[in-house]
Amino acid sequence: MKASQFLITTLKEAPADAEVASHRLMTRAGMVRKLGAGIYNYMPMGLRVIRKIEAIVREEMNRAGAVEMTMPVIQPAEYWQESGRFEKMGPELLRIKDRHDRDFVVQPTSEEVVTDVARQELRSYKQLPRNLYQIQTKFRDERRPRFGLMRGREFIMKDAYSFDRDEAGAKASYQVMGAAYRRIFDRFGLRYRAVAADSGAIGGDLSEEFQVIAATGEDAIVYCPHSDYAANMEKAEALAPAGPRPAPSNPLVRTPTPGKSTCAEVAALLGVPLATTVKSLVLATDTLNEAGEVVKSQVWLLLLRGDHDMNEVKVGKVPGLDQGYRFATVPEIEAHFGCKPGYLGPIGLKQPVKLVVDREVAVMADWICGGNEVDVHLTGVNWGRDLPEPDQVADIRNVVEGDPSPDGKGRLAIERGIEVGHVFYLGTKYSKGMNATFLDEDGKPKHFEMGCYGIGITRLPAAAIEQNHDERGIIWPDAIAPFTVVVCPIGMDRSAEVKAAADNLYMQLLNDGVDVILDDRGERPGAMFADWELIGVPHRITIGDRGLKAGEVEYQHRRDSAPTAVKLADIVAHVKGRLQA
Amino acid sequence: MKASQFLITTLKEAPADAEVASHRLMTRAGMVRKLGAGIYNYMPMGLRVIRKIEAIVREEMNRAGAVEMTMPVIQPAEYWQESGRFEKMGPELLRIKDRHDRDFVVQPTSEEVVTDVARQELRSYKQLPRNLYQIQTKFRDERRPRFGLMRGREFIMKDAYSFDRDEAGAKASYQVMGAAYRRIFDRFGLRYRAVAADSGAIGGDLSEEFQVIAATGEDAIVYCPHSDYAANMEKAEALAPAGPRPAPSNPLVRTPTPGKSTCAEVAALLGVPLATTVKSLVLATDTLNEAGEVVKSQVWLLLLRGDHDMNEVKVGKVPGLDQGYRFATVPEIEAHFGCKPGYLGPIGLKQPVKLVVDREVAVMADWICGGNEVDVHLTGVNWGRDLPEPDQVADIRNVVEGDPSPDGKGRLAIERGIEVGHVFYLGTKYSKGMNATFLDEDGKPKHFEMGCYGIGITRLPAAAIEQNHDERGIIWPDAIAPFTVVVCPIGMDRSAEVKAAADNLYMQLLNDGVDVILDDRGERPGAMFADWELIGVPHRITIGDRGLKAGEVEYQHRRDSAPTAVKLADIVAHVKGRLQA
């Protein structure tokens, strides 16, 4: 490609609403342009990146035996009504009426439609296993679209769906996809982790997220540096402490803590470690009648160490809280504790509550908690002596750096990531919901065992940039760069030698199958280099009159701090040596 | 590709609603599945065809200097309000409200958005000319979607838009696209014509349709077999007859024609050629006040030869009718002609009307028309003698086979076509409507001169099939076949020799870059052949035990009536010799 025939639209300034580096840089590099909230034009430079990502995904999906098809963007609501999602999904499902006032949705994913395809086309066990995928436009009407392509409303997703005869088959299909995803992410040239994720109601361990590592990521990734353990924060287990609970050594004391309503304030006031305090979180569950009215509420008290955070997903798995819970209201709290929030604790309640104790708290001795009286805490609290032994102990907290790894192979570390892929075992959720069956070998209809597998095609460039950029711009890995090599001639219009050498080198690289762009726009060197550093093309060759006299050109990788002089005769081999395999 | 790893879902029966061959065959061949009215899944076999079409279009668009980008499917209404199309377009424009009750449309094309891109990104004449295109999902909420992909609601279109400094530049860009379209359609391997089309209000000759020739096509294509003249019916000019008008030879006679209200009935009754009769069509134009109320109406009488049809587009260009017209109501007709429709004519009116006479009628002598009295016609009517010479003569009819070609090079022929492409000079319609300007060399802002260029990507397979099919199924041209070659082993499971030969041949063709599928499903020969003839793969190689003993396999082109025995050693060369260049 010659730059003069392409559309390069770099900007000096990022838009005011661009909060993250990828949004700023993709806009400044002319890769995307905002058309509306969460809706973007993919400009020519950005589309090249998207197409390269699509090509890698397509190649590896095909290699893994998946078959590509395309499902409509606008889908009749009847399929979504059949699965129940038309009613269940919130306003992020964009609903439309056509000219005949019939209901449609703009697809956010395609479980319903692909399940319909399966029940129509996959009649026999002989046609299984089968994996169908598409790379298609999706829409989610996010309440607050932001961060450019990171959380847009219209986006491109690769979504694949596997259909198997039985659970063992489905799990094998899931593994095949997991392996394909590893190849895909390896090929992107990004640092990433496949992390165990919560699989919700389905249970088991068949849910993995593919997270691109980036300091600015929204997700916390928990991993063990000494093993291959990795999970997201929701999923990562906090093991029960290994040792026994120490014996009580302090008496129970009512301690005045005027105005100190948080564990941190209390610890500071008393000059003790935060880890000796225990915080009280008050939840409630409601029993509804058939009309959906609340007929009874139950208040729960959760105890966590003062320096730990509650994990909502783990709490949602505690028996009794697993049908949904909410935070208690202030009147509920005052009725049960006789005190306003900030000084709550498990001793001396007005009305009984259900108690859930974190594993860590269950083995603490001589701890500190609220006294159920304003400006008062209790110190030297001990299980068995000051209150009954806890009968419901559970893992309800987020792990922290240094916690033991659940696989017993060291201590956990935490880093940030951006979720760009997800593989998930669905079981029969949709096939039962839509009665999608095949005839098995015994002649009986059985529900498909399904899996679903997504990759956020248009989120990937944003994640890649969050991981790979500097103050000058983007730094693309070779595999997904809009162009792999840029040839920058200096003074091409003044020097016939420079022009000839640049044209010649461009043609050589092109003929060797290198994705090269020749910057023939006639920009001054400063502006030209700034453009390409902003756009992030990984390899640059600069050709100038002075160098040519010595038979030399300059090579610079986007991560190199300075250019290297290379003989013109050697430059093609030199560049090819620097390309990532 | 091996068939066992693909999804082949052929059907014995076509759906009941499939009215045309392409819809029947695409459904039976498992290429599409209907999801809702005018909304289809592109199944794996059909998607392969679509992808091949896309690849050819993309390659030639790039070669022609166009740059690919992608505009959103869901577009904020503000752009469409700016151009006025949000209000002007009928219900075929699918309108949506998002969760914040803001208006959006599902794009049917993207003139507005690309014009916005231009006004933001193309600031200087130095960036022109520029052609931006996308291959993207579109939606038109057709009132009556039908014929499968031929007239669907959701479809894929390639839409390109050119931006130039001036009209000369725009016309050059238009010519570049016309040439690219010819290369694209040549490469598809389809019989097609590029036909001049009406360019509406813009005028000039810068509108061409690309029509795939098919007997079942909705459009009539007019062409000259002795020259390169071709136009659609709306556009094709009916020249004024060459010779002078004959002198009157018959007297004007009131002739009873009881119950004969059409020209055909009258000609049959009187035993004269239909071409001696003249039909009267009565139109009306309305003058509106500022509130949009009709304040005055004008009645028009159009005279056409009895065997000719009115051309609505041509009539719409007659001065006085060019701001819109309608057919007159029966009360209007009775008030002006004193007679009900069926016996109308230009002689003896109750109130004056404006008369428009077709070129052909203007040179007729001794003609027959209605007598403005029920059951009465006039014969021997002559201009000048029986009524004044016509003062408004125009081309207002459709041409017919045998009319002289407008280029003077022979006589016109007519065939049927399916419109799959359109190149159109837009001028400044959108750039003025949305005030999209660039800074010209003189430092002054000027409106872009634009063109737009569409190809119906998903309509193309349907058009290709309408042109190329037989009673057994589809016959694809090589370039857009889902697979180019199919290898059909007979009894692969019983014969190790057949299996080895088939596997070997498959690998050889694959390594030679041939898009081959090996049918390893283990189907019986009859079912296997029926599938591939239905699917329409152009080249088939059959490998059986008996032939192999003689060192032979069978080759059959989809259009061949019988297979040819070919030495196994020669088959690759043989097939490659039969591939279309």
XYZ file of N, CA, C and O in Angstrom, chain A residues 1 3-9 11 33-37 39-45 47 51 58 62 65-76 78-79 91-92 94-100 102 104 106 113 116-117 120-123 127 130 132-133 135-137 139 141-145 153-154 156, chain B residues 3-9 11 33-37 39-45 47 51 58 62 65-76 78-79 90-92 94-100 102 104 106 113 116-117 120-123 127 130 132-133 135-137 139 141-145 153-154 156:
592
model
N 0.839 -1.190 0.000
C 0.000 0.000 0.000
C 0.876 1.242 0.000
O 1.895 1.294 0.679
N 0.915 5.202 0.970
C 0.169 6.073 1.887
C -0.704 7.064 1.132
O -1.793 7.410 1.584
N -0.253 7.505 -0.038
C -1.032 8.481 -0.799
C -2.358 7.894 -1.255
O -3.302 8.619 -1.546
N -2.422 6.564 -1.358
C -3.664 5.933 -1.791
C -4.494 5.432 -0.622
O -5.505 4.748 -0.796
N -4.023 5.711 0.583
C -4.718 5.243 1.767
C -5.286 6.465 2.468
O -5.097 7.589 2.023
N -6.026 6.253 3.558
C -6.578 7.391 4.277
C -5.939 7.444 5.668
O -6.270 6.659 6.543
N -4.981 8.342 5.794
C -4.296 8.510 7.077
C -4.810 9.793 7.702
O -4.662 10.868 7.128
N -5.452 9.680 8.841
C -6.109 10.843 9.450
C -5.738 10.917 10.924
O -6.574 10.737 11.801
N -4.549 12.681 14.436
C -4.942 13.916 15.120
C -3.917 14.249 16.193
O -3.367 13.361 16.835
N -13.606 6.508 14.563
C -14.231 7.802 14.765
C -15.597 7.549 15.367
O -16.341 6.704 14.884
N -15.870 8.288 16.422
C -17.145 8.141 17.113
C -18.281 8.706 16.273
O -18.184 9.818 15.750
N -19.351 7.921 16.129
C -20.524 8.389 15.390
C -21.628 8.746 16.367
O -22.453 9.632 16.120
N -21.669 8.038 17.482
C -22.642 8.295 18.543
C -22.114 7.596 19.782
O -21.056 6.963 19.720
N -22.833 7.678 20.882
C -22.359 7.063 22.126
C -22.182 5.561 21.928
O -23.138 4.851 21.638
N -20.831 4.011 19.530
C -21.000 3.601 18.129
C -19.892 4.260 17.310
O -19.768 5.488 17.311
N -19.108 3.445 16.640
C -17.899 3.942 15.979
C -17.818 3.542 14.511
O -18.200 2.427 14.141
N -17.316 4.453 13.694
C -16.822 4.071 12.374
C -15.470 3.395 12.566
O -14.626 3.896 13.308
N -15.294 2.260 11.906
C -13.964 1.669 11.854
C -13.290 2.250 10.625
O -13.636 1.920 9.490
N -12.356 3.150 10.854
C -11.690 3.832 9.752
C -10.700 2.862 9.093
O -10.365 1.817 9.660
N -10.240 3.188 7.885
C -9.401 2.222 7.154
C -8.229 1.673 7.976
O -7.967 0.469 7.943
N -7.550 2.538 8.744
C -6.390 2.059 9.495
C -6.819 1.079 10.585
O -6.126 0.091 10.843
N -9.665 -0.713 10.571
C -10.269 -1.904 9.957
C -9.209 -2.931 9.574
O -9.443 -4.132 9.650
N -9.421 -6.750 10.603
C -9.390 -7.826 9.600
C -8.295 -8.841 9.909
O -8.469 -10.033 9.672
N -10.464 -16.829 12.414
C -11.116 -17.708 11.439
C -10.243 -18.924 11.140
O -10.723 -20.058 11.107
N -11.388 -22.697 12.097
C -11.506 -23.711 11.047
C -10.594 -24.897 11.351
O -10.990 -26.050 11.204
N -11.946 -27.367 13.544
C -13.112 -28.107 13.062
C -14.426 -27.358 13.172
O -15.485 -27.917 12.892
N -14.393 -26.089 13.568
C -15.627 -25.309 13.618
C -15.982 -24.854 12.200
O -15.110 -24.720 11.353
N -17.263 -24.664 11.952
C -17.748 -24.307 10.615
C -18.399 -22.934 10.692
O -19.232 -22.675 11.569
N -18.014 -22.070 9.754
C -18.508 -20.695 9.807
C -19.859 -20.540 9.120
O -20.093 -21.096 8.038
N -20.740 -19.788 9.728
C -21.999 -19.382 9.115
C -22.263 -17.942 9.564
O -21.423 -17.355 10.241
N -23.385 -17.366 9.167
C -23.714 -16.024 9.634
C -25.170 -15.970 10.030
O -26.031 -16.376 9.251
N -25.417 -15.491 11.227
C -26.793 -15.325 11.690
C -27.157 -13.849 11.614
O -26.291 -12.987 11.708
N -28.437 -13.555 11.402
C -28.819 -12.155 11.170
C -28.543 -11.235 12.360
O -28.574 -11.665 13.513
N -28.296 -9.980 12.048
C -28.150 -8.959 13.087
C -29.529 -8.697 13.710
O -29.663 -8.597 14.925
N -30.530 -8.581 12.859
C -31.903 -8.313 13.315
C -32.631 -9.657 13.387
O -32.809 -10.317 12.366
N -33.030 -10.048 14.585
C -33.609 -11.384 14.763
C -35.051 -11.302 15.274
O -35.335 -10.508 16.175
N -35.931 -12.123 14.717
C -37.320 -12.127 15.201
C -37.362 -12.443 16.702
O -36.650 -13.329 17.180
N -39.468 -13.974 18.405
C -40.062 -15.242 18.836
C -39.034 -16.219 19.403
O -39.322 -16.942 20.351
N -37.821 -16.219 18.829
C -36.793 -17.127 19.353
C -36.386 -16.731 20.763
O -36.101 -17.566 21.607
N -32.636 -3.697 29.614
C -32.656 -2.778 28.466
C -31.404 -2.852 27.610
O -31.358 -2.217 26.559
N -30.381 -3.609 28.007
C -29.232 -3.734 27.104
C -29.575 -4.529 25.854
O -28.873 -4.467 24.851
N -31.483 -4.566 22.731
C -32.143 -3.539 21.929
C -33.318 -4.168 21.185
O -33.136 -5.066 20.365
N -34.506 -3.707 21.476
C -35.729 -4.252 20.889
C -36.265 -3.310 19.819
O -36.192 -2.093 19.966
N -36.804 -3.886 18.752
C -37.304 -3.107 17.613
C -38.667 -3.622 17.218
O -38.939 -4.810 17.360
N -39.480 -2.732 16.669
C -40.702 -3.173 15.999
C -40.573 -2.844 14.519
O -40.107 -1.773 14.163
N -40.984 -3.768 13.652
C -40.906 -3.491 12.221
C -42.189 -2.795 11.760
O -43.036 -2.431 12.580
N -42.329 -2.592 10.453
C -43.461 -1.828 9.930
C -44.793 -2.503 10.218
O -45.835 -1.855 10.186
N -44.745 -3.817 10.455
C -45.983 -4.529 10.774
C -46.158 -4.671 12.286
O -46.948 -5.483 12.746
N -44.236 -6.012 14.425
C -43.739 -7.260 14.987
C -42.432 -6.985 15.729
O -41.669 -6.099 15.350
N -38.663 -7.488 17.168
C -37.344 -7.991 16.779
C -36.325 -7.563 17.829
O -36.587 -6.661 18.616
N -31.932 -6.709 18.181
C -30.615 -6.651 17.554
C -29.727 -7.594 18.367
O -29.605 -7.438 19.572
N -30.759 -18.418 18.152
C -30.831 -18.712 16.724
C -30.004 -19.952 16.392
O -30.434 -20.808 15.624
N -31.831 -22.971 17.332
C -32.855 -23.263 16.325
C -32.235 -23.926 15.096
O -32.791 -24.880 14.535
N -31.079 -23.436 14.676
C -30.381 -24.072 13.546
C -30.103 -25.536 13.880
O -30.367 -26.436 13.081
N -33.056 -27.860 13.786
C -33.556 -28.105 12.434
C -32.589 -28.921 11.587
O -33.024 -29.725 10.753
N -31.292 -28.699 11.761
C -30.322 -29.277 10.821
C -29.598 -30.495 11.384
O -29.118 -31.320 10.625
N -29.456 -30.560 12.706
C -28.696 -31.661 13.302
C -29.694 -32.662 13.864
O -30.047 -32.634 15.033
N -30.150 -33.548 12.992
C -31.226 -34.448 13.387
C -30.696 -35.718 14.050
O -31.395 -36.345 14.823
N -24.429 -36.602 13.079
C -23.981 -35.267 12.672
C -23.221 -34.562 13.805
O -22.812 -33.413 13.632
N -20.620 -30.982 16.565
C -20.633 -29.922 15.564
C -20.392 -28.607 16.272
O -20.904 -28.395 17.379
N -20.534 -24.498 15.374
C -20.886 -23.460 14.397
C -20.476 -22.102 14.942
O -20.708 -21.815 16.117
N -19.866 -21.306 14.087
C -19.463 -19.977 14.564
C -19.753 -18.910 13.529
O -19.976 -19.202 12.356
N -18.656 -14.509 12.733
C -17.964 -13.270 13.103
C -18.900 -12.176 12.640
O -19.038 -11.935 11.436
N -19.605 -11.555 13.562
C -20.753 -10.750 13.160
C -20.961 -9.568 14.088
O -20.544 -9.588 15.251
N -21.625 -8.562 13.559
C -21.954 -7.358 14.318
C -22.942 -7.681 15.435
O -23.910 -8.389 15.217
N -24.885 -5.934 19.169
C -25.260 -4.674 19.811
C -25.701 -4.940 21.243
O -26.489 -5.847 21.484
N -27.059 -2.449 24.336
C -27.391 -1.061 24.651
C -26.922 -0.745 26.064
O -27.727 -0.587 26.980
N -25.604 -0.622 26.218
C -24.997 -0.324 27.519
C -25.557 0.994 28.043
O -25.736 1.949 27.285
N -25.786 1.015 29.345
C -26.311 2.245 29.941
C -25.288 3.369 29.830
O -25.623 4.512 29.566
N -24.025 2.994 30.008
C -22.983 4.026 29.979
C -21.826 3.553 29.122
O -20.805 3.113 29.638
N -21.986 3.611 27.789
C -20.885 3.175 26.925
C -19.683 4.086 27.154
O -19.838 5.294 27.332
N -21.298 -0.004 22.159
C -22.622 -0.607 22.040
C -22.647 -1.524 20.822
O -22.997 -2.683 20.904
N -22.251 -1.001 19.664
C -22.127 -1.888 18.490
C -20.695 -2.406 18.448
O -19.744 -1.636 18.612
N -18.047 -6.046 17.075
C -17.963 -7.305 16.334
C -17.496 -8.383 17.297
O -16.534 -8.188 18.036
N -15.955 -33.295 3.618
C -17.398 -33.126 3.814
C -17.814 -33.498 5.232
O -18.735 -32.902 5.802
N -17.112 -34.480 5.812
C -17.489 -34.909 7.164
C -17.257 -33.808 8.187
O -17.851 -33.810 9.251
N -16.375 -32.875 7.860
C -16.087 -31.777 8.788
C -16.857 -30.504 8.443
O -16.661 -29.456 9.041
N -17.716 -30.614 7.440
C -18.477 -29.453 7.005
C -19.939 -29.710 7.357
O -20.278 -30.779 7.873
N -20.789 -28.732 7.105
C -22.204 -28.946 7.387
C -22.980 -28.934 6.068
O -23.184 -27.876 5.466
N -23.313 -30.138 5.611
C -24.071 -30.276 4.363
C -25.495 -30.636 4.742
O -25.732 -31.669 5.373
N -26.429 -29.761 4.426
C -27.817 -29.955 4.866
C -28.754 -29.769 3.683
O -29.524 -28.819 3.627
N -31.903 -30.621 1.182
C -33.296 -31.003 1.414
C -33.904 -31.541 0.125
O -33.576 -31.071 -0.962
N -31.168 -20.488 5.312
C -32.344 -20.916 6.049
C -33.069 -19.672 6.514
O -32.451 -18.764 7.076
N -34.362 -19.675 6.282
C -35.168 -18.525 6.664
C -35.328 -18.467 8.176
O -35.654 -19.476 8.799
N -35.112 -17.281 8.738
C -35.299 -17.115 10.180
C -36.591 -16.331 10.443
O -37.253 -16.522 11.453
N -36.909 -15.467 9.509
C -38.136 -14.673 9.585
C -38.368 -14.120 8.190
O -37.560 -14.371 7.290
N -39.451 -13.356 8.001
C -39.748 -12.826 6.672
C -38.589 -11.959 6.182
O -38.266 -10.946 6.801
N -35.475 -12.508 6.293
C -34.306 -12.577 7.170
C -33.777 -14.011 7.151
O -34.519 -14.939 7.468
N -32.527 -14.169 6.776
C -31.974 -15.501 6.544
C -30.683 -15.749 7.311
O -29.847 -14.855 7.446
N -30.528 -16.983 7.768
C -29.205 -17.457 8.157
C -28.439 -17.772 6.888
O -28.973 -18.424 5.985
N -27.205 -17.329 6.810
C -26.332 -17.768 5.730
C -25.622 -19.010 6.243
O -24.739 -18.928 7.103
N -26.040 -20.164 5.748
C -25.482 -21.427 6.220
C -24.072 -21.587 5.640
O -23.698 -20.895 4.709
N -23.288 -22.506 6.200
C -21.879 -22.604 5.788
C -21.697 -22.697 4.270
O -20.819 -22.031 3.709
N -22.540 -23.494 3.589
C -22.362 -23.652 2.150
C -22.641 -22.341 1.413
O -21.958 -22.000 0.447
N -22.454 -19.273 2.807
C -21.488 -18.261 3.223
C -20.203 -18.348 2.400
O -19.573 -17.333 2.110
N -18.554 -15.206 0.641
C -17.168 -14.795 0.908
C -16.354 -14.688 -0.386
O -15.482 -13.827 -0.520
N -13.742 -6.916 -3.107
C -12.724 -6.198 -2.317
C -11.437 -6.006 -3.126
O -10.859 -4.918 -3.147
N -10.099 -2.357 -4.194
C -8.765 -1.901 -3.768
C -7.906 -1.551 -4.975
O -7.207 -0.542 -4.989
N -8.311 1.743 -6.259
C -7.904 2.854 -5.396
C -8.900 3.204 -4.303
O -8.717 4.177 -3.584
N -9.977 2.409 -4.180
C -10.933 2.672 -3.098
C -10.364 2.125 -1.796
O -9.561 1.192 -1.809
N -10.754 2.734 -0.683
C -10.227 2.356 0.630
C -11.383 1.846 1.489
O -12.425 2.489 1.582
N -11.150 0.674 2.109
C -12.234 0.059 2.870
C -12.311 0.585 4.291
O -11.297 0.770 4.965
N -13.522 0.818 4.759
C -13.784 1.133 6.157
C -15.100 0.455 6.515
O -15.655 -0.275 5.697
N -15.586 0.635 7.733
C -16.874 0.060 8.095
C -17.683 1.082 8.874
O -17.178 1.664 9.836
N -18.899 1.298 8.413
C -19.788 2.216 9.124
C -20.806 1.392 9.910
O -21.122 0.269 9.530
N -21.287 1.929 11.026
C -22.146 1.127 11.908
C -23.458 0.694 11.248
O -23.998 1.397 10.386
N -23.952 -0.435 11.686
C -25.276 -0.893 11.253
C -26.349 -0.003 11.883
O -27.299 0.408 11.220
N -26.173 0.272 13.160
C -27.129 1.114 13.906
C -26.571 2.531 13.922
O -25.505 2.770 14.487
N -27.298 3.466 13.286
C -26.756 4.820 13.132
C -27.658 5.838 13.822
O -28.888 5.770 13.691
N -27.050 6.801 14.526
C -27.857 7.844 15.169
C -28.705 8.583 14.133
O -28.226 8.895 13.039
N -29.627 11.546 13.972
C -29.313 12.954 13.706
C -28.728 13.170 12.304
O -29.015 14.170 11.660
N -27.920 12.210 11.834
C -27.347 12.354 10.493
C -28.428 12.279 9.427
O -28.389 12.961 8.418
N -39.759 6.280 3.589
C -40.956 5.609 4.072
C -40.612 4.573 5.123
O -39.515 4.576 5.685
N -41.569 3.701 5.390
C -41.369 2.698 6.455
C -40.315 1.655 6.121
O -39.985 0.832 6.971
N -39.749 1.674 4.909
C -38.662 0.726 4.647
C -37.398 1.100 5.437
O -36.508 0.272 5.608
N -35.872 1.314 8.762
C -36.189 0.754 10.086
C -35.669 1.692 11.161
O -34.470 1.938 11.254
N -36.599 2.214 11.941
C -36.259 3.186 12.984
C -36.298 2.515 14.355
O -37.159 1.676 14.609
N -35.376 2.920 15.219
C -35.263 2.324 16.556
C -35.135 3.422 17.589
O -34.578 4.483 17.289
N -35.599 3.138 18.794
C -35.274 4.007 19.926
C -34.418 3.219 20.906
O -34.695 2.059 21.170
N -33.374 3.839 21.424
C -32.534 3.124 22.388
C -33.099 3.304 23.798
O -34.189 3.857 23.976
N -32.373 2.818 24.808
C -32.893 2.848 26.184
C -33.104 4.257 26.696
O -33.860 4.463 27.638
N -32.414 5.217 26.083
C -32.611 6.603 26.494
C -33.612 7.322 25.594
O -33.698 8.539 25.596
N -33.584 7.724 22.458
C -33.003 8.452 21.336
C -33.240 7.681 20.046
O -33.284 6.448 20.055
N -32.623 6.113 16.337
C -31.584 5.491 15.516
C -32.235 4.881 14.285
O -33.441 4.683 14.256
N -31.514 1.613 11.298
C -30.665 0.525 10.822
C -30.321 0.878 9.380
O -31.223 1.085 8.565
N -23.640 9.015 6.678
C -22.492 8.796 7.556
C -21.187 9.029 6.796
O -20.260 9.652 7.309
N -20.542 12.602 6.462
C -20.015 13.131 7.721
C -18.526 12.798 7.869
O -17.735 13.635 8.304
N -18.154 11.571 7.499
C -16.731 11.203 7.536
C -15.935 12.160 6.653
O -14.899 12.689 7.061
N -15.384 15.632 8.004
C -14.472 15.691 9.142
C -13.032 15.372 8.757
O -12.100 15.915 9.324
N -12.869 14.437 7.817
C -11.517 13.923 7.564
C -10.879 14.494 6.298
O -9.663 14.505 6.175
N -11.693 14.867 5.325
C -11.141 15.346 4.049
C -11.227 16.867 4.052
O -12.180 17.445 3.554
N -10.229 17.476 4.642
C -10.293 18.920 4.837
C -9.768 19.678 3.620
O -10.141 20.813 3.395
N -6.369 15.991 -0.362
C -6.798 14.644 0.023
C -7.768 14.042 -0.997
O -8.256 12.939 -0.796
N -11.076 10.776 -3.403
C -11.060 9.728 -2.397
C -12.308 8.883 -2.585
O -13.384 9.408 -2.887
N -14.337 5.818 -0.582
C -14.451 5.004 0.637
C -15.546 3.967 0.447
O -16.619 4.299 -0.053
N -15.251 2.747 0.839
C -16.303 1.723 0.681
C -16.363 0.821 1.904
O -15.443 0.787 2.716
N -18.236 -3.198 3.105
C -19.045 -4.378 2.799
C -19.743 -4.694 4.105
O -19.113 -5.184 5.041
N -21.025 -4.387 4.194
C -21.643 -4.339 5.508
C -23.118 -4.732 5.438
O -23.762 -4.610 4.392
N -23.614 -5.195 6.559
C -25.022 -5.576 6.701
C -25.924 -4.352 6.559
O -25.660 -3.313 7.152
N -30.293 -3.103 6.071
C -31.665 -3.530 6.321
C -32.623 -2.608 5.606
O -32.490 -1.387 5.686
N -36.808 -2.454 5.365
C -38.027 -3.108 5.843
C -39.050 -3.174 4.712
O -40.063 -2.470 4.715
N -38.785 -4.045 3.748
C -39.669 -4.230 2.585
C -41.065 -4.606 3.067
O -41.212 -5.409 3.982
N -42.046 -4.061 2.392
C -43.421 -4.379 2.766
C -43.701 -5.854 2.518
O -44.370 -6.528 3.277
N -43.165 -6.346 1.386
C -43.439 -7.737 1.048
C -42.150 -8.422 0.631
O -41.874 -8.589 -0.556
N -41.331 -8.796 1.619
C -40.075 -9.476 1.280
C -40.399 -10.802 0.607
O -41.342 -11.492 0.997
N -34.896 -8.548 3.606
C -34.877 -7.316 4.390
C -33.457 -7.068 4.904
O -32.902 -6.010 4.689
N -32.864 -8.061 5.540
C -31.455 -7.910 5.925
C -30.603 -8.472 4.801
O -30.870 -9.569 4.299
N -26.421 -8.074 2.663
C -25.077 -7.491 2.672
C -24.891 -6.715 1.366
O -25.198 -7.226 0.293
